[in-house]
CSV table of C-alpha atoms in Angstrom, one decimal:
chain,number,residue,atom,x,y,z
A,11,UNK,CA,76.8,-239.0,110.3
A,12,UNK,CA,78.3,-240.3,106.8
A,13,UNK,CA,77.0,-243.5,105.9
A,14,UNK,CA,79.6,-246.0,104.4
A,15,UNK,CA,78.5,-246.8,100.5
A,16,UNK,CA,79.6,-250.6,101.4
A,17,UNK,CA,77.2,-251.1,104.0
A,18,UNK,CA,74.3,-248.7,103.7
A,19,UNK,CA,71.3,-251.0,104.0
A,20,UNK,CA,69.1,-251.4,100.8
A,21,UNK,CA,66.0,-249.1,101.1
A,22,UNK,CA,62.6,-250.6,100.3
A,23,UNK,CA,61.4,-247.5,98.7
A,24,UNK,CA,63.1,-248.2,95.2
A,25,UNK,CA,61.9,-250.5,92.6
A,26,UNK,CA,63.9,-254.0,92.5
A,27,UNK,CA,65.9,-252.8,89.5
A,28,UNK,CA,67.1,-249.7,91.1
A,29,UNK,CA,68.2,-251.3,94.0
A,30,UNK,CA,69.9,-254.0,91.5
A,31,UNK,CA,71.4,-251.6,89.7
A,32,UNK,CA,72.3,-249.5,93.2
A,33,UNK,CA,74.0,-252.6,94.1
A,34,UNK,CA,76.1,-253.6,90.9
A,35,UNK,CA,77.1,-249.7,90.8
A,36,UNK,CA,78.3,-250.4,94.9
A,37,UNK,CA,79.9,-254.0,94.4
A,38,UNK,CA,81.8,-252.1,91.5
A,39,UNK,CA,80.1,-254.0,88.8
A,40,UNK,CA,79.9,-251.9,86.4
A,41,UNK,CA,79.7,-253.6,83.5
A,42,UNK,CA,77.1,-255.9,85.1
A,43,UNK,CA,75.2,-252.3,85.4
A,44,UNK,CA,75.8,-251.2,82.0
A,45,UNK,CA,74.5,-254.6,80.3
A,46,UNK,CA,71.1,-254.5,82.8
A,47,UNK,CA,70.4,-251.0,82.0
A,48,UNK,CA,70.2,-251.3,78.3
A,49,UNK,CA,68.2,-254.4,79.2
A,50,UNK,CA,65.5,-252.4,80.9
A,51,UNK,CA,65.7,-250.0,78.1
A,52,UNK,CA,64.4,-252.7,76.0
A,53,UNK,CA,63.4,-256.5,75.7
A,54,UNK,CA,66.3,-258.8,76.4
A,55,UNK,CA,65.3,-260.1,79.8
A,56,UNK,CA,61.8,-261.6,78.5
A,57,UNK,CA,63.7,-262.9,75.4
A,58,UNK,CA,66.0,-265.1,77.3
A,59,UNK,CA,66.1,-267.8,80.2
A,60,UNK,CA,67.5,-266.6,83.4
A,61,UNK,CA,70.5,-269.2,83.1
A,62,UNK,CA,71.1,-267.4,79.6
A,63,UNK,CA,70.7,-263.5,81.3
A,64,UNK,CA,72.6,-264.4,84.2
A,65,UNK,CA,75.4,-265.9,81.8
A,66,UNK,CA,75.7,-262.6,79.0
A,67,UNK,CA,75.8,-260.3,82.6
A,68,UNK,CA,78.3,-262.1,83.4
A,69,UNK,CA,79.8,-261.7,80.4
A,70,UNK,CA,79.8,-258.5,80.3
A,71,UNK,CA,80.9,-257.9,83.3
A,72,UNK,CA,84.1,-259.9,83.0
A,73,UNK,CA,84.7,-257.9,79.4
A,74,UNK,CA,84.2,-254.7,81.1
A,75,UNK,CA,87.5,-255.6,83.5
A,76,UNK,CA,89.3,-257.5,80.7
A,77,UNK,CA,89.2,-254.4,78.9
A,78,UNK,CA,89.7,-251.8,82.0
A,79,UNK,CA,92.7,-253.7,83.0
A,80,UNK,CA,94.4,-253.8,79.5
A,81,UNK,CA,94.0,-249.5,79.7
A,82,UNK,CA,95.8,-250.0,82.6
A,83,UNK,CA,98.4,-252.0,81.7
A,84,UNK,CA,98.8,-250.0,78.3
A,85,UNK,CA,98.8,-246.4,80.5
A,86,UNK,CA,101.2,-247.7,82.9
A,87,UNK,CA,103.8,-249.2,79.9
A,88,UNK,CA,104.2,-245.3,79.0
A,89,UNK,CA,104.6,-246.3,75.2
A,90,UNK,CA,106.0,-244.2,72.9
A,91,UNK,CA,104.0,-244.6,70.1
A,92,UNK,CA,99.9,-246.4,69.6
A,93,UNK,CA,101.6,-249.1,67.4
A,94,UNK,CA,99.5,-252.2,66.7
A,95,UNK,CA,100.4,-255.5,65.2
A,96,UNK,CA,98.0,-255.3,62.7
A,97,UNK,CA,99.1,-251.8,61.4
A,98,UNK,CA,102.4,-253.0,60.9
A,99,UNK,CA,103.9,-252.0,57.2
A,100,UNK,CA,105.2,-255.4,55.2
A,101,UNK,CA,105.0,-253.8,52.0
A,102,UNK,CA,108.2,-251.5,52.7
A,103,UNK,CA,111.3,-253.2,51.8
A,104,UNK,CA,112.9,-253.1,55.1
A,105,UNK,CA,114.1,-256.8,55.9
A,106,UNK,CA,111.0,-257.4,58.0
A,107,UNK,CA,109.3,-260.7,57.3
A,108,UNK,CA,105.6,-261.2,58.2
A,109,UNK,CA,105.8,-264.8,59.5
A,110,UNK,CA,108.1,-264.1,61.8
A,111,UNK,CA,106.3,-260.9,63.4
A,112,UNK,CA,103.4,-262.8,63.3
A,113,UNK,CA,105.3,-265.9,64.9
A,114,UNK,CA,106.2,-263.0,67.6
A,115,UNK,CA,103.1,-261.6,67.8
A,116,UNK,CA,101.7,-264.7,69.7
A,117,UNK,CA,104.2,-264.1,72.7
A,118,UNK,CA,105.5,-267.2,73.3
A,119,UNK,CA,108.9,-265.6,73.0
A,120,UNK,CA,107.6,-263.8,76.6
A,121,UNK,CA,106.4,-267.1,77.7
A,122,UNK,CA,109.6,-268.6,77.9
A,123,UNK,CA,111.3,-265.3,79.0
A,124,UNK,CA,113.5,-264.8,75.7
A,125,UNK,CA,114.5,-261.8,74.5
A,126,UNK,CA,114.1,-259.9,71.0
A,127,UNK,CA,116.6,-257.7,69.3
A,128,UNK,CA,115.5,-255.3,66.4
A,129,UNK,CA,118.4,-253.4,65.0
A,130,UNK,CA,118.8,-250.9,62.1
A,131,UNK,CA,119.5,-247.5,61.1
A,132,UNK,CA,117.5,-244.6,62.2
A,133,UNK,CA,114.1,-244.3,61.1
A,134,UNK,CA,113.7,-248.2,60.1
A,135,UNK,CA,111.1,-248.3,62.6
A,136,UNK,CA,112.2,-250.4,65.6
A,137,UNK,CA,110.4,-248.7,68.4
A,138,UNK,CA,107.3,-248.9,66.2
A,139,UNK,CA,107.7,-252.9,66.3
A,140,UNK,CA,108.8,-252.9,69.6
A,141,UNK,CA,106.0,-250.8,70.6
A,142,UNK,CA,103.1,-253.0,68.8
A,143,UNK,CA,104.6,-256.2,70.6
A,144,UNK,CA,104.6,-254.6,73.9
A,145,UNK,CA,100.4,-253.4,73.3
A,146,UNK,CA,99.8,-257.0,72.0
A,147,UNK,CA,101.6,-258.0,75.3
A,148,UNK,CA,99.4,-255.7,77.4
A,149,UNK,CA,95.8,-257.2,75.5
A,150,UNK,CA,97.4,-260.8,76.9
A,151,UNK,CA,97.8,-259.4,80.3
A,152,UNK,CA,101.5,-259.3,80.6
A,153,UNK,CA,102.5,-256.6,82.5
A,154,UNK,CA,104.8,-254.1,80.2
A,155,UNK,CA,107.3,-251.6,80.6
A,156,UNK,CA,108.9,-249.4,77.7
A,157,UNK,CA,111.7,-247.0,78.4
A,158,UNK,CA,114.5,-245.0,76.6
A,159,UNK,CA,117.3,-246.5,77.7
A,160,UNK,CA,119.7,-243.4,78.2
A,161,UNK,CA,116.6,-241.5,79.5
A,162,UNK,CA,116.0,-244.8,82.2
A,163,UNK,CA,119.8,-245.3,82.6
A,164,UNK,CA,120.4,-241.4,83.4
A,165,UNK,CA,117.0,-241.7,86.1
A,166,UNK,CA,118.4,-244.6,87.9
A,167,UNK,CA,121.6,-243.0,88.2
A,168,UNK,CA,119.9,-239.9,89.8
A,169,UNK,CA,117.8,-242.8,91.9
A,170,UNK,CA,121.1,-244.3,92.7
A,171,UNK,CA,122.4,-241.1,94.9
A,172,UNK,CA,119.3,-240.4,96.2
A,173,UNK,CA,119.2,-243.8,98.0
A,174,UNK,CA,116.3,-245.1,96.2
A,175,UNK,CA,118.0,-247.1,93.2
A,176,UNK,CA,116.3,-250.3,94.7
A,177,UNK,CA,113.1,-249.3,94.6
A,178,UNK,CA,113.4,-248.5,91.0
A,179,UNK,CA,114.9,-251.8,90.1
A,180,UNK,CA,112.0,-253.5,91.8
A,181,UNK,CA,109.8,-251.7,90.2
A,182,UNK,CA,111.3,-252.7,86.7
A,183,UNK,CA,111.4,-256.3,87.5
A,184,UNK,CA,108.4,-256.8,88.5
A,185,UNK,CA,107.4,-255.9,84.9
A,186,UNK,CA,106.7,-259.8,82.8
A,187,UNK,CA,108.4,-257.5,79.3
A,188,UNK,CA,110.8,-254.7,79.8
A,189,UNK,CA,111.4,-252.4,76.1
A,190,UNK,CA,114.8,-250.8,76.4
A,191,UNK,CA,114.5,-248.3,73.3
A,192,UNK,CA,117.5,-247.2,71.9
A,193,UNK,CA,120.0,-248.6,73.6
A,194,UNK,CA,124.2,-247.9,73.1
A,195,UNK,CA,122.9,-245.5,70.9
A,196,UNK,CA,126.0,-243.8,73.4
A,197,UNK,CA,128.9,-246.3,74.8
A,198,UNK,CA,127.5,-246.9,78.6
A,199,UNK,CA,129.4,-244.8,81.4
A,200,UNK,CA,131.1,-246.3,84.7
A,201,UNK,CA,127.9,-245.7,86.7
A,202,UNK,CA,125.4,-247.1,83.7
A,203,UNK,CA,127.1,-250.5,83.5
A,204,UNK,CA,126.7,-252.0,86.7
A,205,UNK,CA,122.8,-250.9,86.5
A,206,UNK,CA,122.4,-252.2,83.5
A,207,UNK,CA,123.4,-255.4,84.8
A,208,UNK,CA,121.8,-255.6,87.6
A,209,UNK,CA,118.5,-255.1,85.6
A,210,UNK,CA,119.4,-258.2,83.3
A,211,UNK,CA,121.0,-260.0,86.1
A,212,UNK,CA,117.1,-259.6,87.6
A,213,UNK,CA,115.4,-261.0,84.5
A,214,UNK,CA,117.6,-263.5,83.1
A,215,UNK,CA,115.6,-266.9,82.7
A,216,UNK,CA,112.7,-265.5,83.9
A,217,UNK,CA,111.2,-262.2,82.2
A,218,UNK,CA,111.6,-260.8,78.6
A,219,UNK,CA,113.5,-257.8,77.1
A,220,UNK,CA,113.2,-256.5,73.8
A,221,UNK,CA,116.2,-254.2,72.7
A,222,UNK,CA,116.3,-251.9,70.3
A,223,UNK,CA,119.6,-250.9,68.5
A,224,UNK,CA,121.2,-248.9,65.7
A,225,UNK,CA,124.1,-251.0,66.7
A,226,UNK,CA,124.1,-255.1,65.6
A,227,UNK,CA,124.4,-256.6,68.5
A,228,UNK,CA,128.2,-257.7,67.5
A,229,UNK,CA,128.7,-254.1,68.0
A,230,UNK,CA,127.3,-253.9,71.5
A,231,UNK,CA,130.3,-255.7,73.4
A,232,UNK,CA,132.2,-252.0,73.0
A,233,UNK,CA,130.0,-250.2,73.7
A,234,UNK,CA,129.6,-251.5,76.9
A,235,UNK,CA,133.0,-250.3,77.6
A,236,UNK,CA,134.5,-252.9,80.5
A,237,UNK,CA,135.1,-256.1,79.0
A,238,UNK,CA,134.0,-258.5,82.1
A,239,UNK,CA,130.5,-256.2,82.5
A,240,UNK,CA,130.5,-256.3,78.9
A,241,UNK,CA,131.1,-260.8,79.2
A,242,UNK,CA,128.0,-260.7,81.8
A,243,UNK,CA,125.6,-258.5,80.3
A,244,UNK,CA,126.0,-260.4,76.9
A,245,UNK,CA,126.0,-263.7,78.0
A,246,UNK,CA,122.7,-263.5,79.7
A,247,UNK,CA,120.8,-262.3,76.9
A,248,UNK,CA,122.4,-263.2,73.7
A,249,UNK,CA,121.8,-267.0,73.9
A,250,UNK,CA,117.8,-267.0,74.3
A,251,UNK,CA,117.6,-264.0,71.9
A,252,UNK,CA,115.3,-263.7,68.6
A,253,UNK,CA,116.4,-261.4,66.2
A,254,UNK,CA,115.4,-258.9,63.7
A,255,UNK,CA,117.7,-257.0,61.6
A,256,UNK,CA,116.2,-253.9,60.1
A,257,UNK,CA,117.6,-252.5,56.5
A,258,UNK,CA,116.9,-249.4,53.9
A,259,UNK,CA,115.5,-245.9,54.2
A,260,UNK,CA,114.2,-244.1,56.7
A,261,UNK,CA,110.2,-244.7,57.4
A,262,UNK,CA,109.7,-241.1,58.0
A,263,UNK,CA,111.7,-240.1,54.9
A,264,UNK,CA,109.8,-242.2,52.9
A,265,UNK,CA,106.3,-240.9,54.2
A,266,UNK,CA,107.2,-237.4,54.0
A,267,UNK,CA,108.5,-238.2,50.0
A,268,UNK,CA,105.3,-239.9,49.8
A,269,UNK,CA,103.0,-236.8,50.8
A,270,UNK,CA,105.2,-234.7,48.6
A,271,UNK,CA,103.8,-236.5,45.9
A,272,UNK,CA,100.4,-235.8,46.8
């Protein structure tokens, strides 16, 4: 008969620090576990009080999940690129001021449930931006969602004739800072507007987007298409948005003129 892992009783035949260890590795603790096991392997325990042991265990332990559950948050958002705040290029010429990515970078904009538009040519490197924002969002525990937003619009459409369109829009909302990459990089279609909508109908006031455009966002009204969608969808994100506008030469251009030279 299989015996269940949670309640196997403790046998006496182990030392006390296997069965500790047997018992962090069974309560999931694991990086309790890890943190007594290089203890054993060396002389931390007789070096410290057991208020002070108890306290860096637990401190471990906590780490271990802090950092689990930011993996999961960044494998789940489905980035498209490993884009951090601190690798983020100033030097280029590109319209991009430091203090306000850094102002950005603390999230408060997501705090509030504001929204962020980066615009620009090709290249410029707005996903980049918008990707580092949304892994600094993950590290604070928000969770994050980036998507292509004629790839996203084109699945929900799919979604929408299979019957299961409302299950995809729940999923996106309950996301705390949606990226929509690339969007009216084509004018919406009849069956894209309303969706598109309904997804900023679901976060307005109370969860973050960050668009990305080629298009200023005085250009997007046409390419929504239908002037009173086109009314609805601006209105509810226009008025709490930050802004940056992106200028100059490609990024990629530049790097591949750059290895050229070397």
């Amino acid at each position: 008969m299989e015996v269940n892992n949670k309640t196997a009783p403790v046998t006496g035949q182990q030392d006390q620090n296997t069965i500790s260890l047997d018992l962090m590795n069974r309560m999931k603790l694991h990086g309790m576990a890890e943190a007594f096991r290089e203890s054993l392997a060396g002389t931390t325990p007789q070096s410290m009080t057991a208020d002070t042991f108890l306290s860096m265990l637990l401190a471990r332990e906590w780490d271990y999940r802090a950092q689990a559950a930011i993996a999961r948050l960044t494998k789940n958002a489905a980035f498209r690129y490993k884009a951090y705040i601190e690798q983020v290029d100033y030097a280029t010429n590109r319209g991009l001021e430091r203090n306000q990515m850094e102002r950005l970078a603390t999230l408060d904009f997501v705090h509030k449930a504001q929204n962020l538009f980066i615009t620009g040519s090709s290249g410029t490197g707005k996903s980049y931006l918008a990707c580092a924002l949304g892994h600094e969002a993950c590290k604070r525990g928000f969770r994050t969602l980036y998507a292509n937003a004629p790839k996203l619009l084109g699945a929900l459409k799919v979604a929408k004739v299979k019957g299961t369109l409302e299950t995809e829009l729940k999923k996106i909302e309950r996301c705390q800072l949606l990226i929509l990459d690339d969007l009216f990089i084509v004018p919406l279609d009849a069956k894209e507007r309303p969706i598109l909508l309904e997804i900023i109908e679901d976060r307005h006031e109370r969860k973050s987007i960050i668009i990305t455009s080629q298009y200023p966002s005085s250009n997007w009204y046409d390419m929504v298409g239908d002037p009173t969608i086109a009314d609805a969808i601006l209105d509810r994100i226009i008025h709490t948005a930050h802004t940056i506008e992106l200028y100059g030469e490609s990024m990629r251009k530049l790097r591949s003129k750059k290895n050229e030279k070397f």
